[in-house]
Amino acid sequence: MDSAVASKMLIGNHTHQEDELNSRVNSNAIAKSSGILDLISSNSDQVRVFAFDIRSQPHFKGKNTLEPWASRALAVAGSEDVVMIPGNLDAEYYDWLRNLGLGPEKVFAFNRENEPALLSELIMQKADEVRAFLASIGKPLVFVPYYSADVDKEAASTIDAVFFGCDQSITLKYFDKSTFKDLCQSLGIPTVPGTILSKSSDSEDFETELRQEILGWLKEYETLLIRGAQGSVGSSLYQVNSSNLETHIPKMLASTESCFLIEPFLKVITSPNDQWMIGSNGEIAHLGITCQLFNGLKHIGNVKGKPYSSRIEGLIRDYSFKIAQQMRDDGYLGILGIDYIVTDQGIFPIENNARLNGSSFAFFILDKLFGSSDYDGCWKVLRLKIEPCSFSTLREKIGSLIYQGNSTQNFVFPYEFDTLQTQGDVTLLIVAEDLHHLEYVEKELLSKLEIAALN
């Protein structure tokens, strides 16, 4: 039997045969079965409603906490789908997408810029108006959130939509770094040594316990990495040594986090991210492994171009598939992205982004443009800060490098721009036929945007 077909049978039929895992789990699973949108719903009588709000995840602290980055869904949705955004629709970007035959025909914009309410809360506040808008479509609905929170599930129920997600308790079991670490250990997956320390009701006792625990580990390691269990987008992250301990402890005590992971700061060779998707039919599909890019501890993008050996990829896929199986059995639905570190002491999973990841949009876009998320080339996602401008100005700056809907192999595709006009933040996907062209297009792009280096 063809190995790709065998992999599809293993994953699609929910078989749990660990001895066959290495030979049957392969990175092309999704290309051999369903497209990403079809994994959400392959029923042509159903309409997917995308309501992406990054703020529904715990302890979110982005550049602008009022910014949900919901407009990213425009590049993801199919023509028959619906996208909901809390602010105003950027007509320039939307027209660019539609002229390329991309994006949804229907968008519901609440026109509430810098709205502190979550997108799902706005949907419930304007339930009658939203239901009237959706009723004109005349088809059953599937509600697709960014993170599976209870408020999102409630919004789905409000508009009589099937919820493509699960109870928040299930999401949080894997999203929380402490319970995820416990899960990995129970599955026999190696983890970074360290201590998980929860806040007690007595703050003075906790401060003493925290200081003693840190000092104990500093006897063995020069630097520690301390992470809040539910922190995201770089929040609740502390690089601690003997000289800055007294600076960081008050920050940790003032944090809303109730649990911290105290671990040695290992020498990291590379930081892979492995993304999978659990579809509505229970299929577990592998999207791909990318290399994460950092500026210090700040995540600035991802690159895919076969950067890892078969040994490293094989171990990561095996670990991730065990985790994905457990998540599927617990009732999890949607995308998950597991962050790993490759060190001279081993390969370790460090957190599970049990939600859409920033680079997930690249897989969606490639799936739409090439008919497969497993693009046989190279790509890079870059988060950049430039001078604040409109999308049309950005498009002029990028010039001929921007995707134009033709057969060009090497191009730039912008997809995150909500704070472009106010803060100059933009995320772009660079697609190239090989690493040499990727390097060339990136160099040209940075030159056109007048950026000397990644920021």
Coordinates of C-alpha atoms in Angstrom, one line a residue, residues 131-359:
R131 CA -29.1 37.2 12.5
A132 CA -31.0 39.3 9.9
F133 CA -27.8 39.7 7.8
L134 CA -27.1 35.9 8.0
A135 CA -30.7 34.9 7.3
S136 CA -30.4 36.5 3.8
I137 CA -27.8 33.8 3.0
G138 CA -30.3 31.1 3.7
K139 CA -27.9 28.3 4.6
P140 CA -26.8 26.6 7.8
L141 CA -23.8 28.3 9.5
V142 CA -20.5 27.1 11.0
F143 CA -18.9 29.5 13.4
V144 CA -15.1 29.6 13.3
P145 CA -13.3 31.4 16.1
Y146 CA -9.6 32.2 16.6
Y147 CA -9.4 30.6 20.0
S148 CA -12.1 28.3 21.4
A149 CA -13.4 30.3 24.3
D150 CA -16.8 29.9 26.0
V151 CA -17.8 33.5 24.9
D152 CA -17.2 32.3 21.3
K153 CA -19.3 29.2 21.8
E154 CA -22.1 31.4 23.2
A155 CA -21.9 33.7 20.2
A156 CA -22.2 30.7 17.8
S157 CA -25.3 29.6 19.7
T158 CA -26.8 33.2 19.5
I159 CA -26.7 33.1 15.7
D160 CA -27.8 29.4 15.5
A161 CA -24.5 28.3 14.1
V162 CA -22.6 25.0 14.6
F163 CA -19.5 25.8 16.7
F164 CA -16.2 24.7 15.1
G165 CA -14.5 24.4 18.5
C166 CA -14.9 23.0 21.9
D167 CA -15.5 23.9 25.6
Q168 CA -12.9 26.4 26.8
S169 CA -11.9 23.9 29.6
I170 CA -10.6 21.6 26.8
T171 CA -8.8 24.3 25.0
L172 CA -7.2 25.6 28.2
K173 CA -6.0 22.1 29.2
Y174 CA -3.6 22.3 26.3
F175 CA -3.1 26.1 26.0
D176 CA -1.9 26.3 29.6
K177 CA 1.8 25.6 29.7
S178 CA 1.8 23.8 33.0
T179 CA -1.0 21.3 32.2
F180 CA 0.5 20.8 28.7
K181 CA 3.9 19.9 30.2
D182 CA 2.2 17.4 32.5
L183 CA 0.4 15.9 29.5
C184 CA 3.7 15.5 27.5
Q185 CA 5.3 13.8 30.5
S186 CA 2.3 11.4 30.8
L187 CA 2.7 10.5 27.0
G188 CA 6.4 9.8 27.5
I189 CA 7.5 12.9 25.6
P190 CA 10.7 14.5 27.0
T191 CA 10.3 18.0 28.5
V192 CA 12.7 20.7 29.8
P193 CA 13.6 20.1 33.5
G194 CA 12.2 22.6 35.9
T195 CA 9.5 23.4 38.5
I196 CA 5.9 24.4 38.1
L197 CA 5.0 26.7 40.9
S198 CA 1.4 27.9 41.7
K199 CA 0.5 31.0 43.7
S200 CA -0.8 30.3 47.1
S201 CA -3.5 32.3 48.8
D202 CA -0.8 33.9 51.0
S203 CA 1.2 36.3 48.8
E204 CA 4.0 36.6 51.3
D205 CA 4.5 32.8 51.4
F206 CA 4.4 32.7 47.6
E207 CA 7.1 35.4 47.3
T208 CA 9.3 33.5 49.7
E209 CA 8.7 30.2 47.9
L210 CA 9.2 31.8 44.5
R211 CA 12.5 33.4 45.5
Q212 CA 13.8 30.2 47.1
E213 CA 12.9 28.1 44.1
I214 CA 14.6 30.5 41.7
L215 CA 17.7 30.7 43.8
G216 CA 17.8 26.9 44.0
W217 CA 17.9 26.6 40.2
L218 CA 20.4 29.4 39.9
K219 CA 22.9 27.3 41.8
E220 CA 22.9 24.9 38.8
Y221 CA 22.2 27.3 35.9
E222 CA 23.4 30.8 35.1
T223 CA 20.1 31.9 33.6
L224 CA 16.5 30.8 33.9
L225 CA 13.5 31.3 31.7
I226 CA 10.4 31.8 33.8
R227 CA 7.0 31.7 32.0
G228 CA 3.5 32.4 33.1
A229 CA 1.4 29.3 32.4
Q230 CA -1.2 31.2 30.3
G231 CA 0.9 34.0 28.9
S232 CA 0.7 34.7 25.1
V233 CA 2.4 36.9 22.5
G234 CA 5.5 37.3 24.7
S235 CA 3.6 38.3 27.9
S236 CA 4.6 36.8 31.3
L237 CA 8.1 35.9 30.1
Y238 CA 11.1 36.6 32.2
Q239 CA 14.8 35.9 31.6
V240 CA 16.2 35.8 35.1
N241 CA 19.7 35.6 36.5
S242 CA 21.3 36.6 39.8
S243 CA 21.8 40.2 38.9
N244 CA 18.2 40.9 37.8
L245 CA 16.3 38.7 40.2
E246 CA 15.1 41.5 42.4
T247 CA 13.9 43.4 39.4
H248 CA 11.8 40.6 38.0
I249 CA 10.2 39.2 41.2
P250 CA 7.9 42.2 41.7
K251 CA 6.8 41.9 38.1
M252 CA 5.9 38.2 38.6
L253 CA 4.1 39.0 41.8
A254 CA 2.1 41.7 40.2
S255 CA 1.2 39.5 37.2
T256 CA -2.3 38.1 36.8
E257 CA -0.8 34.7 36.2
S258 CA -1.5 32.1 38.9
C259 CA 1.2 29.6 37.9
F260 CA 4.8 29.9 36.7
L261 CA 7.2 27.5 35.0
I262 CA 10.7 27.9 36.3
E263 CA 13.2 26.3 33.8
P264 CA 16.8 26.6 32.9
F265 CA 17.6 28.9 29.9
L266 CA 19.0 26.2 27.6
K267 CA 21.2 26.9 24.6
V268 CA 18.7 26.8 21.7
I269 CA 19.9 25.7 18.3
T270 CA 16.6 26.3 16.6
S271 CA 12.9 26.7 17.5
P272 CA 10.5 24.7 15.3
N273 CA 6.8 25.2 15.2
D274 CA 4.7 22.2 14.2
Q275 CA 1.1 22.8 13.1
W276 CA -1.7 20.3 12.9
M277 CA -5.5 20.5 12.4
I278 CA -8.3 18.4 13.9
G279 CA -11.2 18.6 11.5
S280 CA -14.9 18.4 12.1
N281 CA -14.9 14.8 10.9
G282 CA -12.2 13.8 13.4
E283 CA -9.4 13.8 10.9
I284 CA -6.0 14.8 12.1
A285 CA -4.1 16.6 9.4
H286 CA -0.5 17.7 9.4
L287 CA 0.0 21.3 8.1
G288 CA 3.7 21.5 8.4
I289 CA 6.9 22.3 10.4
T290 CA 8.4 25.7 10.2
C291 CA 11.4 27.4 11.8
Q292 CA 10.5 30.3 14.1
L293 CA 12.4 33.6 13.8
F294 CA 13.2 35.7 16.8
N295 CA 14.7 39.0 17.7
G296 CA 15.9 38.2 21.2
L297 CA 12.8 36.6 22.8
K298 CA 10.4 38.5 20.5
H299 CA 8.8 36.3 17.8
I300 CA 9.0 38.0 14.4
G301 CA 8.0 35.3 11.9
N302 CA 8.4 31.8 10.5
V303 CA 10.2 30.3 7.5
K304 CA 9.6 27.0 5.7
G305 CA 12.1 25.5 3.3
K306 CA 13.1 22.1 4.6
P307 CA 15.5 23.5 7.3
Y308 CA 15.4 20.3 9.4
S309 CA 16.9 16.9 9.1
S310 CA 14.7 13.8 8.7
R311 CA 15.7 12.8 12.3
I312 CA 14.5 16.1 13.8
E313 CA 11.3 16.2 11.7
G314 CA 10.5 12.6 12.5
L315 CA 10.8 13.1 16.2
I316 CA 8.7 16.3 16.2
R317 CA 6.0 14.7 14.1
D318 CA 5.9 11.6 16.3
Y319 CA 5.6 13.7 19.5
S320 CA 3.0 16.1 17.9
F321 CA 0.9 13.3 16.6
K322 CA 0.6 11.7 20.0
I323 CA -0.5 15.1 21.4
A324 CA -2.9 15.6 18.6
Q325 CA -4.4 12.2 19.1
Q326 CA -5.0 13.0 22.8
M327 CA -6.5 16.4 21.9
R328 CA -8.9 14.8 19.4
D329 CA -10.0 12.2 21.9
D330 CA -10.7 15.0 24.4
G331 CA -12.9 16.7 21.9
Y332 CA -10.6 19.5 20.6
L333 CA -11.4 20.9 17.2
G334 CA -9.3 23.3 15.1
I335 CA -5.7 24.2 14.5
L336 CA -2.9 23.7 17.0
G337 CA 0.7 24.8 16.9
I338 CA 3.3 23.2 19.1
D339 CA 6.5 25.1 19.8
Y340 CA 9.6 23.1 20.2
I341 CA 13.2 23.9 21.1
V342 CA 16.1 21.9 19.6
T343 CA 19.1 22.0 22.1
D344 CA 22.3 20.1 22.6
Q345 CA 20.4 18.3 25.4
G346 CA 17.5 17.2 23.3
I347 CA 14.3 18.2 21.5
F348 CA 11.5 19.5 23.8
P349 CA 8.0 20.8 23.3
I350 CA 7.6 24.0 25.3
E351 CA 4.1 25.2 24.6
N352 CA 0.9 24.4 22.7
N353 CA -0.7 27.3 20.9
A354 CA -4.1 25.6 21.0
R355 CA -5.6 28.1 18.6
L356 CA -4.8 29.6 15.2
N357 CA -1.2 30.7 15.0
G358 CA 0.0 33.8 13.3
S359 CA 1.7 31.6 10.6

